GROMACS .gro file of C-alpha atoms in nm:
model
  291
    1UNK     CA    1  10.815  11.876   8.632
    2UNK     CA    2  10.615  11.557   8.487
    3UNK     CA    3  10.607  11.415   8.819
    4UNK     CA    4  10.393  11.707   8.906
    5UNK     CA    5  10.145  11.598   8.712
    6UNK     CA    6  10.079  11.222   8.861
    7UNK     CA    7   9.882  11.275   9.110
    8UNK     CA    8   9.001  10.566  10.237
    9UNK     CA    9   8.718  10.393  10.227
   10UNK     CA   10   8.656  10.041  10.361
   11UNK     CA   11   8.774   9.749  10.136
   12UNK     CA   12   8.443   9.569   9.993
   13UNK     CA   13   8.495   9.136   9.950
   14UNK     CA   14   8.664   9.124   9.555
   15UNK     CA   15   8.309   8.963   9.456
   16UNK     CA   16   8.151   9.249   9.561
   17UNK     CA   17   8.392   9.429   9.349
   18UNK     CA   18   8.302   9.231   9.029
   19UNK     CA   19   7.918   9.259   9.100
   20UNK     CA   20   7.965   9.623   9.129
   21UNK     CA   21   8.181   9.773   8.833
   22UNK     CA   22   8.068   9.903   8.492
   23UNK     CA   23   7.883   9.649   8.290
   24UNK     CA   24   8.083   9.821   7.938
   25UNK     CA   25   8.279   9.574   7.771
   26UNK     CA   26   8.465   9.615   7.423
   27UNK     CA   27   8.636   9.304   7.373
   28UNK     CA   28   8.669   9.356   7.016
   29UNK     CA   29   8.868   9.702   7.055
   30UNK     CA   30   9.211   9.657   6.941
   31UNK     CA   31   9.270  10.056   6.906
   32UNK     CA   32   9.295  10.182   7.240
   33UNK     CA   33   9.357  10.572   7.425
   34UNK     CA   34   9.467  10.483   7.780
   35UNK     CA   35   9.471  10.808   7.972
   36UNK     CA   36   9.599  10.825   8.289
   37UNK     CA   37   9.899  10.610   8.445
   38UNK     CA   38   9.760  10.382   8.667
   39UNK     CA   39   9.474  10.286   8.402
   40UNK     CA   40   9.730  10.188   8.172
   41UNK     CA   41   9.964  10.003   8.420
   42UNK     CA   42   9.670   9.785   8.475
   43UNK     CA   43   9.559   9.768   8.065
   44UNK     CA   44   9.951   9.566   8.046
   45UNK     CA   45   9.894   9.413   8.374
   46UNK     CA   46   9.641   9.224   8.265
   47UNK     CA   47   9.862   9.112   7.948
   48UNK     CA   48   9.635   9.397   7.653
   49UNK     CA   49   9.936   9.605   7.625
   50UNK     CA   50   9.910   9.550   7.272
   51UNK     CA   51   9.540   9.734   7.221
   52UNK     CA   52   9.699  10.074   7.297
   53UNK     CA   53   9.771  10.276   7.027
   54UNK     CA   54   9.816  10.589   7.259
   55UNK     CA   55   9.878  10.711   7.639
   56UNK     CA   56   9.890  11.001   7.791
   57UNK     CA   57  10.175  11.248   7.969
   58UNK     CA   58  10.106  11.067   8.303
   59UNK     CA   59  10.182  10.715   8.165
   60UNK     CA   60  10.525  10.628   8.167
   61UNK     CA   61  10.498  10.253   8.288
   62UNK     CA   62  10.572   9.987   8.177
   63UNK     CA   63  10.886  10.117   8.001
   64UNK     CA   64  10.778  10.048   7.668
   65UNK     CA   65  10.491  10.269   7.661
   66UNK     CA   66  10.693  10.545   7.653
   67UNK     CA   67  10.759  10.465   7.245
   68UNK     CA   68  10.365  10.508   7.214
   69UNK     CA   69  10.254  10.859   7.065
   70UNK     CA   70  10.145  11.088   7.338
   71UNK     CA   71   9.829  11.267   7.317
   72UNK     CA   72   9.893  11.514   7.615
   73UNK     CA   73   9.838  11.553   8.009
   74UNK     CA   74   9.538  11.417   8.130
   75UNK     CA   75   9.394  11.716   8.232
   76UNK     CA   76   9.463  11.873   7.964
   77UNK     CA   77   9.346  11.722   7.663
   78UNK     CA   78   9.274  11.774   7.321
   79UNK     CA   79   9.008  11.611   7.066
   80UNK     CA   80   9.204  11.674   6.828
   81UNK     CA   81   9.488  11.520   6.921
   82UNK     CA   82   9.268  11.193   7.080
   83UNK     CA   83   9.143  11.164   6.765
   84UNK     CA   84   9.425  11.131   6.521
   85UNK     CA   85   9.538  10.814   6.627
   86UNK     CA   86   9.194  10.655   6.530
   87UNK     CA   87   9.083  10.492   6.911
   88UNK     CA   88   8.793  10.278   6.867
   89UNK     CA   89   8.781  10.316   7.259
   90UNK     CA   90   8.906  10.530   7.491
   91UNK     CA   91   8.986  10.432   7.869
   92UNK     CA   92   9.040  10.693   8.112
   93UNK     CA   93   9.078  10.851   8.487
   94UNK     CA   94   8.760  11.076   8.579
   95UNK     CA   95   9.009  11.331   8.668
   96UNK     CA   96   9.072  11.387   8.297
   97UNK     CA   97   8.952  11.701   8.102
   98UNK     CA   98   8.923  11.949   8.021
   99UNK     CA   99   8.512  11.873   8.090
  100UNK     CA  100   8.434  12.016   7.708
  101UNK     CA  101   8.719  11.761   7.563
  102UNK     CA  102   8.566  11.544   7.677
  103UNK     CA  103   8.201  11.604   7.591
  104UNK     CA  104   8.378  11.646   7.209
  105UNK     CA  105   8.551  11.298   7.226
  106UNK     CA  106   8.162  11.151   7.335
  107UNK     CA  107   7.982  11.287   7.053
  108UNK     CA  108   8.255  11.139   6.794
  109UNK     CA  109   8.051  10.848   6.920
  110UNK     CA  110   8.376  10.661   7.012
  111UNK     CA  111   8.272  10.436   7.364
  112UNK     CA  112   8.475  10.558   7.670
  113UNK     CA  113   8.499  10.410   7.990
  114UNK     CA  114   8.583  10.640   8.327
  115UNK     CA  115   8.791  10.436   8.586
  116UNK     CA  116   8.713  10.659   8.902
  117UNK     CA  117   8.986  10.825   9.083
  118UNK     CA  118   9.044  10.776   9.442
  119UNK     CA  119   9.353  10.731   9.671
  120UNK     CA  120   9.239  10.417   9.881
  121UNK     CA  121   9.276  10.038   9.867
  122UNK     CA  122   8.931   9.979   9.726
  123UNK     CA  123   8.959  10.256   9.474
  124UNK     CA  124   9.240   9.979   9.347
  125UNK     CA  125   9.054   9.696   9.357
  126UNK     CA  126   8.769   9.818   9.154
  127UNK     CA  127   8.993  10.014   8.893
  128UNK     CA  128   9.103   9.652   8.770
  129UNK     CA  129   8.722   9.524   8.757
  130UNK     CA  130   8.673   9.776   8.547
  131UNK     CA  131   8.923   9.784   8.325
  132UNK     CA  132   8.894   9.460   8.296
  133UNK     CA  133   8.558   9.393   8.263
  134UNK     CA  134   8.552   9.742   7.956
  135UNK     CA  135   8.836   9.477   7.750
  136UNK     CA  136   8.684   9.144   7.800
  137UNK     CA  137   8.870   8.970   8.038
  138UNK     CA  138   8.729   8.941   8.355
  139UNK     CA  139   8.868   8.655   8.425
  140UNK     CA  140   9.240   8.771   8.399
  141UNK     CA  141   9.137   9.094   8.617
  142UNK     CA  142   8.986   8.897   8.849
  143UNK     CA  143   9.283   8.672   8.870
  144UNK     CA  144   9.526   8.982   8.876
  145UNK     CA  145   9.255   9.186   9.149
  146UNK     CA  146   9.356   8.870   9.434
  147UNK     CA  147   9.703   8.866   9.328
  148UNK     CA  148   9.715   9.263   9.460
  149UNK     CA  149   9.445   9.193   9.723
  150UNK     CA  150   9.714   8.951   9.877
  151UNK     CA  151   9.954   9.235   9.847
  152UNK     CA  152   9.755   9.470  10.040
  153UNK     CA  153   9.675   9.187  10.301
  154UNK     CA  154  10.060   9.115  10.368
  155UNK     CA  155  10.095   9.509  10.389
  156UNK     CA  156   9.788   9.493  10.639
  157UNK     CA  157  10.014   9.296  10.866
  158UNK     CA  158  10.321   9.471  10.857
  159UNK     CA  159  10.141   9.738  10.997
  160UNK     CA  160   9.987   9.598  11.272
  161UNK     CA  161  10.309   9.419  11.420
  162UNK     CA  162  10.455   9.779  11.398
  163UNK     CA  163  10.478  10.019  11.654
  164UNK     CA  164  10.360  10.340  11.703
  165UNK     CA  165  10.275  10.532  11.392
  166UNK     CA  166  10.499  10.809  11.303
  167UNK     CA  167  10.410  11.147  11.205
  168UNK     CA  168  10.462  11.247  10.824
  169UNK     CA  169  10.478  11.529  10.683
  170UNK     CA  170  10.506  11.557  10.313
  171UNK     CA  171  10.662  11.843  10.100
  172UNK     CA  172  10.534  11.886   9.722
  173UNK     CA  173  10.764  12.180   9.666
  174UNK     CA  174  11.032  12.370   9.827
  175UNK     CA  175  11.004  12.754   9.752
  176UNK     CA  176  11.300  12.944   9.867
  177UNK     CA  177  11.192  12.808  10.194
  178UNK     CA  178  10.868  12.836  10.146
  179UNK     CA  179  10.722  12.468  10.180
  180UNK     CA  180  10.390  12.331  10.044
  181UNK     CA  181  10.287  12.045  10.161
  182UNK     CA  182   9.982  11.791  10.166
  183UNK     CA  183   9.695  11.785  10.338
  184UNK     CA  184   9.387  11.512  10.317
  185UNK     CA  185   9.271  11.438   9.969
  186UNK     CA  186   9.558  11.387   9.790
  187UNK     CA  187   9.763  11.111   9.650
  188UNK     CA  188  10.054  11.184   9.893
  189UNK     CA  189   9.794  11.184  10.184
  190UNK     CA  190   9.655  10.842  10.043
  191UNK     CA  191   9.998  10.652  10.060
  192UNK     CA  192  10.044  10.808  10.383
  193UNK     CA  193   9.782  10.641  10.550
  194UNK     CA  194   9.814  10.334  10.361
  195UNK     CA  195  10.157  10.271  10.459
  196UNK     CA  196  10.017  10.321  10.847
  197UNK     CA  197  10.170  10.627  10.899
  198UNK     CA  198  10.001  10.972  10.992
  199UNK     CA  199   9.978  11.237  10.777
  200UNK     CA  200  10.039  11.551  11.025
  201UNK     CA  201   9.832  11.829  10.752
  202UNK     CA  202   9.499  11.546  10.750
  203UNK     CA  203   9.322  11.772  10.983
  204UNK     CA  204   9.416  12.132  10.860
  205UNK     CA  205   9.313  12.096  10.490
  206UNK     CA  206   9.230  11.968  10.169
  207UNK     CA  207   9.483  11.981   9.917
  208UNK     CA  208   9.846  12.133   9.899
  209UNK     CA  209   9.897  12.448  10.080
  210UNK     CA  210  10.210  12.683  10.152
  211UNK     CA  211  10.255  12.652  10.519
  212UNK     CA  212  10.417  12.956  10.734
  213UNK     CA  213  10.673  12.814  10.959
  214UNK     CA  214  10.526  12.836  11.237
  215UNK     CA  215  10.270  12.612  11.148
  216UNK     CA  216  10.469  12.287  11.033
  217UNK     CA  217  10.722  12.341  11.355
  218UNK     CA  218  10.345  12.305  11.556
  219UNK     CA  219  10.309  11.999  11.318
  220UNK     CA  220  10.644  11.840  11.502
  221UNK     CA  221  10.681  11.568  11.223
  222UNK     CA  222  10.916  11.256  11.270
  223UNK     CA  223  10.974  11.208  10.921
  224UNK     CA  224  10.986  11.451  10.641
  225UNK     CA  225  10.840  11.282  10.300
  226UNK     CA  226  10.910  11.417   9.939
  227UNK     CA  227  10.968  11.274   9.601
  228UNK     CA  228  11.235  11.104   9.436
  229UNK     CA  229  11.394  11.365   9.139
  230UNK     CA  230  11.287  11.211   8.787
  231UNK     CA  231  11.509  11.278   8.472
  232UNK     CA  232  11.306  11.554   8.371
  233UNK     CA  233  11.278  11.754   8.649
  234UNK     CA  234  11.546  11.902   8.950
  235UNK     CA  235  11.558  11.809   9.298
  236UNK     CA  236  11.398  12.069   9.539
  237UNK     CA  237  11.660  12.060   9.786
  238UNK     CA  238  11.881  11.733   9.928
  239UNK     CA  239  11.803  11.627  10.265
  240UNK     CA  240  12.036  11.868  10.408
  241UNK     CA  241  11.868  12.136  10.254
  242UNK     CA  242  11.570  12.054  10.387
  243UNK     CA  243  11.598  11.976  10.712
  244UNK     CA  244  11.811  12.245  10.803
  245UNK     CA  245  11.524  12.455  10.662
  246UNK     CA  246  11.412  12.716  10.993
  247UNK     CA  247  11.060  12.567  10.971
  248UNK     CA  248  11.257  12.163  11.033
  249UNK     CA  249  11.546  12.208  11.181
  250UNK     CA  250  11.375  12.202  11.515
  251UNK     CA  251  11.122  11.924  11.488
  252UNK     CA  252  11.223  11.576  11.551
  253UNK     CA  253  11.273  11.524  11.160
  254UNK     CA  254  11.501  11.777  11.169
  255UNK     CA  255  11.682  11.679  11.474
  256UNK     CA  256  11.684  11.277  11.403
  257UNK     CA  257  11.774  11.333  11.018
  258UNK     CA  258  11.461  11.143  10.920
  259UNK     CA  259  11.440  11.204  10.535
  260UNK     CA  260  11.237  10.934  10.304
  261UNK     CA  261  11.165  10.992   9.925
  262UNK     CA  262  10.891  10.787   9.742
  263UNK     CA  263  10.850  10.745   9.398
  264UNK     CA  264  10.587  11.002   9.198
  265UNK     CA  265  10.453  10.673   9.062
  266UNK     CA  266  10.303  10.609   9.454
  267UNK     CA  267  10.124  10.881   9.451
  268UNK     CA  268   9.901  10.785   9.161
  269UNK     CA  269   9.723  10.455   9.308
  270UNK     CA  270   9.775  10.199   9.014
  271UNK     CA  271   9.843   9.853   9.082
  272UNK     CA  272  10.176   9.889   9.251
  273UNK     CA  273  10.027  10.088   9.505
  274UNK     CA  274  10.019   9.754   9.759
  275UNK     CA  275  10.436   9.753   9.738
  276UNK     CA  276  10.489  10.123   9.746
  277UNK     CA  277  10.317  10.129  10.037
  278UNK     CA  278  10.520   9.858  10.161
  279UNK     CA  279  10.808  10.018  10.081
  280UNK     CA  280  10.702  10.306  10.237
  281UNK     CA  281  10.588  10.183  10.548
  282UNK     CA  282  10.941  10.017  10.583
  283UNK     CA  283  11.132  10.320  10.531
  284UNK     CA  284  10.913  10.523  10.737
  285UNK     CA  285  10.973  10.306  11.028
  286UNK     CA  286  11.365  10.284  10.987
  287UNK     CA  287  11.349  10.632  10.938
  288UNK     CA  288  11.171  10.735  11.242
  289UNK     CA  289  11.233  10.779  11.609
  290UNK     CA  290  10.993  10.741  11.811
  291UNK     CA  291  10.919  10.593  12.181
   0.00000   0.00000   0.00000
């Protein structure tokens, strides 16, 4: 179940961006805890790979940082085990905790640096300031910051030469038929609306929530959404499965056979997020049928 465990504001000008991340910088750390995937996606992006001495659960990419000792899910952290690899700094998602963990890993007096969480374009941009500007090299995250900027850009156009936006609706979990899906504030939400499609839970809730039937065949999604099985974990249900599910098998998913699965990695908001949106919005579109 690791991919469990990965988890839209207006996009400011990039030198707004700079002006406005954190002004901590530890370009002499060389012993690094990166916790949280997308934080330490961008630590190799920006070619400092070779600071980290150890990730978390959540970070599985670039390959090779899988043969990195593991100190633990984010959110579920111990001192203890932070501390045995000897960090001189520690880089991490806000999300992370426990809250007390943390307070433990500040009074050991080692600097951290929070890269805040969001699931939006901007909340990008400004996670590679920061990072960037906490290792010393600005420059290179500025550099990398337009090189995904121009990503998002080309996605921005894709989606206005598209048609009509189709209506998503994403399942976390399938539970002997019982289906929860996302609503607004989540990661699968966030790629969702990136990609230009519509989320069809936005409106009912925050979260993920176990939905009666009744209530996604009111929903009348053209696409259902779910992720891709990883090694470690087992498929809830082929597309088959799911669409012939009593709650789909009516809607125009259902009917239309209009089955997409994204990778856990999209859901996270790291600095692939520009081209798994892209991918997404493509498939969506194929995938869809709509007037």
């Amino acid at each position: 179940m690791k991919h469990l465990l990965l988890s839209a504001a207006l996009l400011l000008p990039l030198s707004a961006h700079a002006e406005s991340v954190s002004a901590e910088s530890y370009p002499e750390a060389t012993s690094i805890v990166s916790i949280g995937g997308p934080v330490t996606e961008i630590i190799y992006a920006l070619g400092q790979g070779a600071r980290i001495v150890a990730r978390d659960t959540t970070s599985l990419y670039p390959e090779e940082v899988n043969d990195l000792p593991d100190v633990g899910y984010m959110r579920q952290l111990s001192a203890e085990g932070v501390l045995s690899v000897g960090p001189d700094l520690i880089v991490t998602r806000d999300t992370a905790g426990p809250p007390e963990v943390l307070d433990q890993l500040r009074k050991a007096a080692i600097p951290m640096v929070d890269i805040k969480d969001g699931f939006s374009e901007a909340a990008v941009i400004d996670a590679i300031h920061t990072v960037g500007a906490a290792l010393g090299v600005p420059e290179r995250s500025d550099t990398f910051a337009a090189e995904v900027q121009a990503q998002f850009d080309s996605l921005h156009q894709s989606i206005e030469s598209a048609g009509t936006p189709p209506r998503v609706l994403f399942i976390l979990s399938n539970q002997g038929g019982r289906l929860n899906v996302a609503g607004a504030g989540t990661g699968a939400d966030g790629i969702i609306t990136l990609a230009g499609a519509e989320n069809v839970m936005a409106s009912e809730y925050q979260g993920y929530k176990i939905m009666s039937d009744e209530a996604i065949i009111a929903t009348a999604p053209d696409v259902v959404l779910m992720m891709e099985p990883t090694g470690e974990s087992e498929h809830d249900g082929n597309r088959a499965d799911i669409l012939n599910l009593p709650a789909l098998s009516h809607t125009p998913a259902g009917q239309n056979g209009a089955f997409v699965e994204v990778s856990p990695a999209a859901l996270g908001f790291g600095p692939r997020t520009a081209l798994f949106a892209q991918e997404l919005h493509d498939a969506l579109w194929s995938a869809a049928v709509t007037e």
